[in-house]
Amino acid sequence: DAMVIQNPRYQVTQFGKPVTLSCSQTLNHNVMYWYQQKSSQAPKLLFHYYDKDFNNEADTPDNFQSRRPNTSFCFLDIRSPGLGDAAMYLCATSRGTGAPGYTFGSGTRLTVV
Amino acid sequence: SQQGEEDPQALSIQEGENATMNCSYKTSINNLQWYRQNSGRGLVHLILIRSNEREKHSGRLRVTLDTSKKSSSLLITASRAADTASYFCATDHSGNTPLVFGKGTRLSVIA
């Protein structure tokens, strides 16, 4: 089945230690998104790629970076995780930003200790 | 902020009852979508309603949209315990910008 896969499901990292979350898709969608979701809150868009074009949200901290080496993969790098970065990180894809229905991965739960 | 606001924040009902969740938004939209999220999982797309539509059905789901009031409602009829989840509305404001999600309604269906 075509899908969006996030690895790992759970990630524990130390305060200040760089961490990378990964997302892959078999849907061949043009757009890939990273959302951050804290407990009982709305998913908040960090950035998205339309093909190779990177689009950063204005309020996304510089601590967060992303890479999309090819259509299938997208990575979220957190350079120096703080306690406030503990959250669920959700990857999603769509054919276009205005295309109906995003497909989400199962998420990576990040814990910072 | 363009973020939608759902109400109620939490809803608890008995199995077999209907569940209604509401979403309000602030700026004009191209379409509005509803998503479901089981605890600790990703979101699943349920239904989309375009700005020129007033009502849409999909199985036990009924969505309405009132663009004059900038609001939408999601009705789940004959609820089941398996419907227990959080439900989010998401708005597409221009057709070429990413979705903006609301804070969600946590639905608990008690068997």
PDB file of C-alpha atoms in Angstrom, chain A residues 4 11 21 24-28 38 40-41 54 57 61-62 65 79-80 85 87 100 102 106 113:
ATOM      1  CA  VAL A   4       3.957   7.707   4.477  1.00  0.00           C
ATOM      2  CA  GLN A  11      12.901   9.037  19.869  1.00  0.00           C
ATOM      3  CA  LEU A  21      13.724  12.406  12.230  1.00  0.00           C
ATOM      4  CA  SER A  24       9.553   8.515   3.437  1.00  0.00           C
ATOM      5  CA  GLN A  25       6.661   8.222   1.016  1.00  0.00           C
ATOM      6  CA  THR A  26       5.665   5.837  -1.749  1.00  0.00           C
ATOM      7  CA  LEU A  27       2.899   8.092  -3.085  1.00  0.00           C
ATOM      8  CA  ASN A  28       5.163  10.133  -5.371  1.00  0.00           C
ATOM      9  CA  LYS A  38       2.301  19.336  21.367  1.00  0.00           C
ATOM     10  CA  SER A  40      -3.733  18.513  23.167  1.00  0.00           C
ATOM     11  CA  GLN A  41      -2.802  21.199  20.654  1.00  0.00           C
ATOM     12  CA  PHE A  54      11.826  24.804   0.591  1.00  0.00           C
ATOM     13  CA  GLU A  57       7.120  29.225   8.216  1.00  0.00           C
ATOM     14  CA  PRO A  61      12.824  28.466  15.110  1.00  0.00           C
ATOM     15  CA  ASP A  62      16.256  28.389  13.451  1.00  0.00           C
ATOM     16  CA  GLN A  65      16.100  22.481   9.637  1.00  0.00           C
ATOM     17  CA  ARG A  79      20.226  21.084  15.931  1.00  0.00           C
ATOM     18  CA  SER A  80      20.063  21.633  19.689  1.00  0.00           C
ATOM     19  CA  ASP A  85      10.880  20.764  21.610  1.00  0.00           C
ATOM     20  CA  ALA A  87       6.391  16.895  20.905  1.00  0.00           C
ATOM     21  CA  PRO A 100      -7.461  17.801  -1.120  1.00  0.00           C
ATOM     22  CA  TYR A 102      -3.086  15.178   3.103  1.00  0.00           C
ATOM     23  CA  SER A 106       2.095   7.830  12.187  1.00  0.00           C
ATOM     24  CA  VAL A 113      15.904  14.451  28.618  1.00  0.00           C
TER      25      VAL A 113
END
